[in-house]
């Protein structure tokens, strides 16, 4: 309750559960039945271990929750009639800050609830730096969370349910609504082999959008001479990559050799074992760089292969929506 340190000293009272109401502006919205049932059972057996925090309402004898809604809900579910409560006198803003502080550093709030809470304070005139200092977060962290509000509703639901990682979602939120829907279709179909691939795809889509539209890979739009150049370059690159198969076979054979045998065979060679290990390490480094470029190239190629029918882009197929629980 450090956020409301300027409020008057609270008073501890036993208050009937029926006299306490939830705060409709509470930033945390999701409470699972399992956790409430578990807490209700614990409170019935061990008693209330921590008081809730409330403030008076305009109606005499009535109170509104500041923090502790989970305990209040569990008390209702468990048939507990009275709750120990710290009664505070505070403004609406102070109460909201206390509610965010209660949840933000725990797993109680979803990323979308956290984003909405920061945005509400920002709309009220709070600077991003002040919000970060208030809750112990960096300025970029607060900004990134608020950015998530740029997600379409389907994507927000996936983030809230933990079905779309926050890191990936941030790249998606920077896209247009149509391209966000297109991303969700690919995500639901499992077309990304990893989160990094999904991020690369979203980055490629963003780059294409910033260029004023998707550039085309349609050879019909190029002159005959340009098409021939593309075909020739393609043959050279494909040929080089195909030759890597031989190198892969060699490495696979070397991997089968015993370490002791390699030491005996190469110790007497020019440069010793270290020299040959250095060569292989160089190949590994180069292969890593090529793999990273190919990952980006794959994302770019996917981002520009656009279905020309807008309906095919903006509508998530029913069978895909069923897999992830999203709706149009």
Coordinates of C-alpha atoms in Angstrom, one line a residue:
X1 CA 0.0 0.0 0.0
X2 CA 3.0 2.3 -0.4
X3 CA 1.2 4.1 -3.3
X4 CA -1.3 5.6 -0.9
X5 CA 1.1 6.6 1.9
X6 CA -0.3 10.1 1.8
X7 CA -3.8 8.8 2.8
X8 CA -4.9 8.9 6.5
X9 CA -3.9 6.1 8.7
X10 CA -6.3 3.1 8.1
X11 CA -8.5 1.6 10.7
X12 CA -8.9 -2.2 11.1
X13 CA -12.5 -3.4 11.3
X14 CA -14.6 -6.5 11.0
X15 CA -17.1 -5.8 8.2
X16 CA -19.9 -8.0 6.9
X17 CA -19.1 -9.3 3.4
X18 CA -22.5 -8.1 2.3
X19 CA -21.6 -4.5 3.1
X20 CA -18.6 -4.7 0.8
X21 CA -18.9 -4.1 -3.0
X22 CA -16.4 -4.7 -5.8
X23 CA -14.7 -1.8 -7.5
X24 CA -15.9 -1.7 -11.1
X25 CA -12.7 0.0 -12.1
X26 CA -10.5 -2.8 -10.6
X27 CA -7.7 -3.4 -13.2
X28 CA -7.7 -7.1 -12.6
X29 CA -10.7 -8.7 -14.3
X30 CA -10.0 -12.4 -14.5
X31 CA -10.4 -14.8 -11.5
X32 CA -10.4 -18.5 -12.0
X33 CA -12.9 -20.7 -10.2
X34 CA -10.2 -23.2 -9.2
X35 CA -8.1 -20.6 -7.3
X36 CA -11.2 -19.1 -5.6
X37 CA -12.4 -22.6 -4.5
X38 CA -8.9 -23.3 -3.1
X39 CA -8.7 -20.0 -1.3
X40 CA -12.2 -20.4 0.1
X41 CA -11.3 -23.8 1.5
X42 CA -8.1 -22.4 3.0
X43 CA -10.0 -19.4 4.6
X44 CA -12.6 -21.7 6.1
X45 CA -9.9 -23.9 7.6
X46 CA -7.2 -21.4 8.6
X47 CA -9.2 -18.2 8.8
X48 CA -8.4 -15.0 7.0
X49 CA -4.6 -14.5 7.1
X50 CA -4.5 -11.0 5.6
X51 CA -7.1 -8.3 5.8
X52 CA -8.6 -6.7 2.6
X53 CA -8.4 -3.0 2.0
X54 CA -11.6 -1.0 1.6
X55 CA -12.8 2.6 1.5
X56 CA -16.1 4.2 2.5
X57 CA -18.8 4.9 -0.2
X58 CA -21.3 7.7 -0.2
X59 CA -23.9 5.3 1.2
X60 CA -23.6 5.0 5.0
X61 CA -22.3 1.6 6.2
X62 CA -21.2 0.5 2.7
X63 CA -17.6 0.0 1.6
X64 CA -15.8 -0.5 -1.7
X65 CA -12.9 -2.8 -2.2
X66 CA -9.5 -1.3 -2.8
X67 CA -7.4 -4.5 -2.8
X68 CA -8.3 -8.1 -1.9
X69 CA -11.1 -8.8 -4.3
X70 CA -9.9 -12.4 -4.6
X71 CA -10.3 -12.9 -0.8
X72 CA -13.7 -11.2 -0.9
X73 CA -14.9 -13.5 -3.7
X74 CA -13.6 -16.5 -1.9
X75 CA -15.4 -15.5 1.3
X76 CA -18.7 -15.2 -0.6
X77 CA -18.0 -18.6 -2.2
X78 CA -17.1 -20.2 1.2
X79 CA -20.1 -18.7 3.1
X80 CA -17.8 -16.5 5.3
X81 CA -20.0 -13.7 6.7
X82 CA -17.4 -11.2 8.0
X83 CA -14.0 -10.0 6.7
X84 CA -11.2 -8.2 8.5
X85 CA -10.6 -5.0 6.5
X86 CA -8.3 -2.0 6.7
X87 CA -10.6 1.0 6.1
X88 CA -8.8 3.8 4.1
X89 CA -9.7 7.3 3.1
X90 CA -8.4 7.9 -0.4
X91 CA -9.2 9.3 -3.8
X92 CA -10.2 7.2 -6.8
X93 CA -6.8 7.7 -8.4
X94 CA -5.0 6.6 -5.2
X95 CA -7.2 3.5 -4.9
X96 CA -6.5 2.6 -8.5
X97 CA -2.8 2.9 -8.0
X98 CA -3.0 0.7 -5.0
X99 CA -4.9 -1.9 -7.0
X100 CA -2.3 -1.9 -9.8
X101 CA 0.5 -2.1 -7.2
X102 CA -1.1 -5.1 -5.5
X103 CA -1.2 -7.1 -8.7
X104 CA 1.4 -5.9 -11.2
X105 CA 4.5 -7.7 -9.8
X106 CA 2.6 -10.9 -9.2
X107 CA 1.0 -13.3 -11.7
X108 CA -2.5 -12.0 -10.9
X109 CA -2.7 -9.6 -13.8
X110 CA -2.6 -10.6 -17.4
X111 CA -0.3 -8.6 -19.7
X112 CA -3.4 -7.0 -21.3
X113 CA -4.8 -5.9 -17.9
X114 CA -1.4 -4.5 -17.0
X115 CA -1.3 -2.6 -20.3
X116 CA -4.8 -1.2 -19.8
X117 CA -3.8 -0.1 -16.3
X118 CA -0.7 1.8 -17.5
X119 CA -2.7 3.4 -20.3
X120 CA -5.3 4.6 -17.9
X121 CA -2.7 6.4 -15.8
X122 CA -1.1 7.8 -19.0
X123 CA -4.5 9.1 -20.1
X124 CA -4.8 10.8 -16.7
X125 CA -1.6 12.7 -17.3
X126 CA 1.0 10.5 -15.8
X127 CA 4.3 10.5 -17.6
X128 CA 5.7 7.1 -18.7
X129 CA 8.8 7.6 -16.5
X130 CA 6.6 8.3 -13.4
X131 CA 4.5 5.2 -14.1
X132 CA 7.6 3.1 -14.3
X133 CA 9.0 4.5 -11.1
X134 CA 5.7 4.0 -9.3
X135 CA 5.6 0.3 -10.1
X136 CA 9.4 -0.5 -10.3
X137 CA 9.3 -0.9 -14.1
X138 CA 11.6 0.6 -16.8
X139 CA 10.3 3.3 -19.1
X140 CA 10.6 0.9 -22.2
X141 CA 8.7 -1.8 -20.3
X142 CA 5.8 0.5 -19.6
X143 CA 5.8 1.7 -23.2
X144 CA 5.9 -1.8 -24.6
X145 CA 3.0 -2.9 -22.4
X146 CA 0.9 0.0 -23.5
X147 CA 1.7 -0.8 -27.2
X148 CA -0.1 -4.1 -26.8
X149 CA -3.4 -2.2 -26.7
X150 CA -2.8 -1.8 -30.5
X151 CA -3.6 -5.5 -30.9
X152 CA -6.9 -6.5 -32.4
X153 CA -9.4 -8.2 -30.0
X154 CA -8.6 -11.7 -31.2
X155 CA -4.9 -11.2 -30.5
X156 CA -5.6 -9.6 -27.1
X157 CA -7.6 -12.7 -26.1
X158 CA -4.7 -15.0 -27.1
X159 CA -2.2 -12.9 -25.0
X160 CA -4.6 -12.9 -22.0
X161 CA -4.9 -16.7 -22.2
X162 CA -1.2 -17.2 -22.6
X163 CA -1.6 -18.6 -26.1
X164 CA 0.5 -15.9 -27.7
X165 CA 3.8 -14.8 -26.1
X166 CA 4.0 -11.2 -25.2
X167 CA 7.3 -10.8 -27.0
X168 CA 5.8 -12.0 -30.3
X169 CA 2.6 -10.0 -29.7
X170 CA 4.5 -6.8 -29.5
X171 CA 5.8 -7.2 -33.0
X172 CA 2.3 -8.1 -34.1
X173 CA 0.7 -5.1 -32.5
X174 CA 2.7 -2.8 -34.8
X175 CA 0.9 -4.3 -37.9
X176 CA -2.3 -3.2 -39.5
X177 CA -5.5 -4.9 -38.4
X178 CA -5.7 -6.9 -41.7
X179 CA -2.1 -8.2 -41.3
X180 CA -2.6 -9.0 -37.6
X181 CA -5.5 -11.3 -38.7
X182 CA -3.3 -12.9 -41.3
X183 CA -0.6 -13.5 -38.7
X184 CA -3.2 -15.1 -36.4
X185 CA -4.2 -17.5 -39.1
X186 CA -0.6 -18.6 -39.6
X187 CA 0.0 -18.8 -35.8
X188 CA -3.1 -21.0 -35.3
X189 CA -2.1 -23.3 -38.1
X190 CA 1.3 -23.8 -36.6
X191 CA 3.1 -22.4 -39.6
X192 CA 5.9 -20.9 -37.4
X193 CA 8.5 -23.3 -36.2
X194 CA 9.5 -21.0 -33.3
X195 CA 8.7 -17.7 -31.7
X196 CA 11.7 -16.2 -33.5
X197 CA 10.3 -17.3 -36.8
X198 CA 7.0 -15.6 -35.9
X199 CA 8.7 -12.4 -34.9
X200 CA 10.7 -12.4 -38.1
X201 CA 7.5 -12.8 -40.1
X202 CA 5.9 -9.9 -38.2
X203 CA 9.0 -7.7 -38.8
X204 CA 9.0 -8.5 -42.5
X205 CA 5.3 -7.6 -42.7
X206 CA 6.0 -4.3 -40.9
X207 CA 8.9 -3.5 -43.3
X208 CA 6.7 -4.2 -46.3
X209 CA 3.9 -2.0 -44.9
X210 CA 6.4 0.8 -44.4
X211 CA 7.5 0.6 -48.0
X212 CA 4.0 1.5 -49.0
X213 CA 2.7 -1.9 -49.8
X214 CA 3.9 -5.4 -50.4
X215 CA 6.6 -5.6 -53.2
X216 CA 5.8 -8.3 -55.7
X217 CA 7.7 -11.4 -56.6
X218 CA 5.6 -11.8 -59.7
X219 CA 8.0 -12.2 -62.6
X220 CA 5.4 -11.0 -65.1
X221 CA 5.9 -7.5 -63.8
X222 CA 9.6 -7.5 -64.8
X223 CA 11.3 -7.1 -68.2
X224 CA 12.6 -10.2 -70.0
X225 CA 16.2 -9.2 -69.3
X226 CA 15.5 -8.7 -65.6
X227 CA 13.8 -12.1 -65.4
X228 CA 16.8 -13.7 -67.0
X229 CA 19.1 -12.1 -64.4
X230 CA 17.0 -13.3 -61.6
X231 CA 16.9 -16.8 -62.9
X232 CA 20.7 -16.9 -63.4
X233 CA 21.3 -15.6 -59.8
X234 CA 18.8 -18.1 -58.5
X235 CA 20.7 -21.0 -60.2
X236 CA 24.0 -19.9 -58.6
X237 CA 22.6 -19.5 -55.1
X238 CA 20.7 -22.8 -55.3
X239 CA 23.8 -24.6 -56.6
X240 CA 25.9 -23.3 -53.7
X241 CA 23.4 -24.4 -51.2
X242 CA 23.0 -27.8 -52.8
X243 CA 26.8 -28.3 -52.5
X244 CA 26.4 -27.9 -48.8
X245 CA 24.9 -31.4 -48.7
X246 CA 28.4 -32.8 -49.4
X247 CA 29.8 -30.8 -46.5
X248 CA 27.0 -32.0 -44.3
X249 CA 27.8 -35.6 -45.1
X250 CA 31.5 -35.1 -44.3
X251 CA 30.7 -33.5 -41.0
X252 CA 28.3 -36.4 -40.2
X253 CA 31.1 -38.9 -40.9
X254 CA 33.6 -36.9 -38.7
X255 CA 31.0 -36.8 -35.9
X256 CA 31.0 -40.6 -35.8
X257 CA 34.8 -40.7 -35.0
X258 CA 35.9 -41.3 -31.4
X259 CA 37.5 -38.4 -29.6
X260 CA 40.6 -40.5 -28.7
X261 CA 40.9 -41.6 -32.3
X262 CA 40.7 -38.0 -33.5
X263 CA 43.4 -37.0 -31.1
X264 CA 45.7 -39.7 -32.4
X265 CA 45.1 -39.0 -36.0
X266 CA 45.3 -35.2 -35.9
X267 CA 47.9 -34.6 -33.2
X268 CA 50.7 -35.2 -35.7
X269 CA 49.1 -33.2 -38.6
X270 CA 50.1 -29.6 -39.4
X271 CA 48.7 -27.3 -36.8
X272 CA 47.5 -30.2 -34.6
X273 CA 43.9 -30.8 -33.4
X274 CA 43.4 -27.1 -32.6
X275 CA 43.9 -26.0 -36.2
X276 CA 41.3 -28.4 -37.5
X277 CA 38.9 -27.5 -34.7
X278 CA 39.3 -23.9 -35.7
X279 CA 38.3 -24.7 -39.3
X280 CA 35.1 -26.5 -38.1
X281 CA 34.2 -23.7 -35.7
X282 CA 34.6 -21.2 -38.6
X283 CA 32.1 -23.3 -40.6
X284 CA 29.7 -23.4 -37.7
X285 CA 29.9 -19.6 -37.3
X286 CA 29.3 -19.1 -41.0
X287 CA 26.4 -21.6 -41.0
X288 CA 24.8 -19.8 -38.1
X289 CA 24.9 -16.5 -40.0
X290 CA 23.5 -18.0 -43.2
X291 CA 20.8 -19.7 -41.2
X292 CA 19.8 -16.4 -39.6
X293 CA 19.6 -14.7 -43.0
X294 CA 17.6 -17.6 -44.4
X295 CA 15.2 -17.3 -41.5
X296 CA 14.6 -13.6 -42.3
X297 CA 14.4 -14.4 -46.0
X298 CA 11.7 -17.0 -45.3
X299 CA 9.7 -14.4 -43.3
X300 CA 10.1 -11.9 -46.1
X301 CA 9.0 -14.4 -48.7
X302 CA 6.0 -15.3 -46.6
X303 CA 5.1 -11.7 -46.0
X304 CA 4.9 -10.8 -49.6
X305 CA 3.0 -13.8 -50.8
X306 CA -0.3 -12.1 -50.2
X307 CA -3.7 -13.5 -51.1
X308 CA -5.3 -10.8 -53.3
X309 CA -8.8 -11.5 -52.0
X310 CA -9.1 -9.2 -48.9
X311 CA -11.7 -11.6 -47.4
X312 CA -9.2 -14.4 -47.4
X313 CA -6.8 -12.2 -45.4
X314 CA -9.1 -10.7 -42.8
X315 CA -11.3 -13.7 -41.9
X316 CA -10.0 -16.4 -39.6
X317 CA -11.4 -19.8 -40.7
X318 CA -13.8 -21.4 -38.3
X319 CA -11.8 -24.5 -37.9
X320 CA -8.7 -22.5 -37.0
X321 CA -10.6 -20.3 -34.6
X322 CA -11.9 -23.4 -32.8
X323 CA -8.3 -24.5 -32.2
X324 CA -7.4 -21.3 -30.3
X325 CA -10.8 -20.1 -29.0
X326 CA -10.8 -16.9 -30.9
X327 CA -13.8 -15.4 -32.7
X328 CA -14.2 -12.8 -35.4

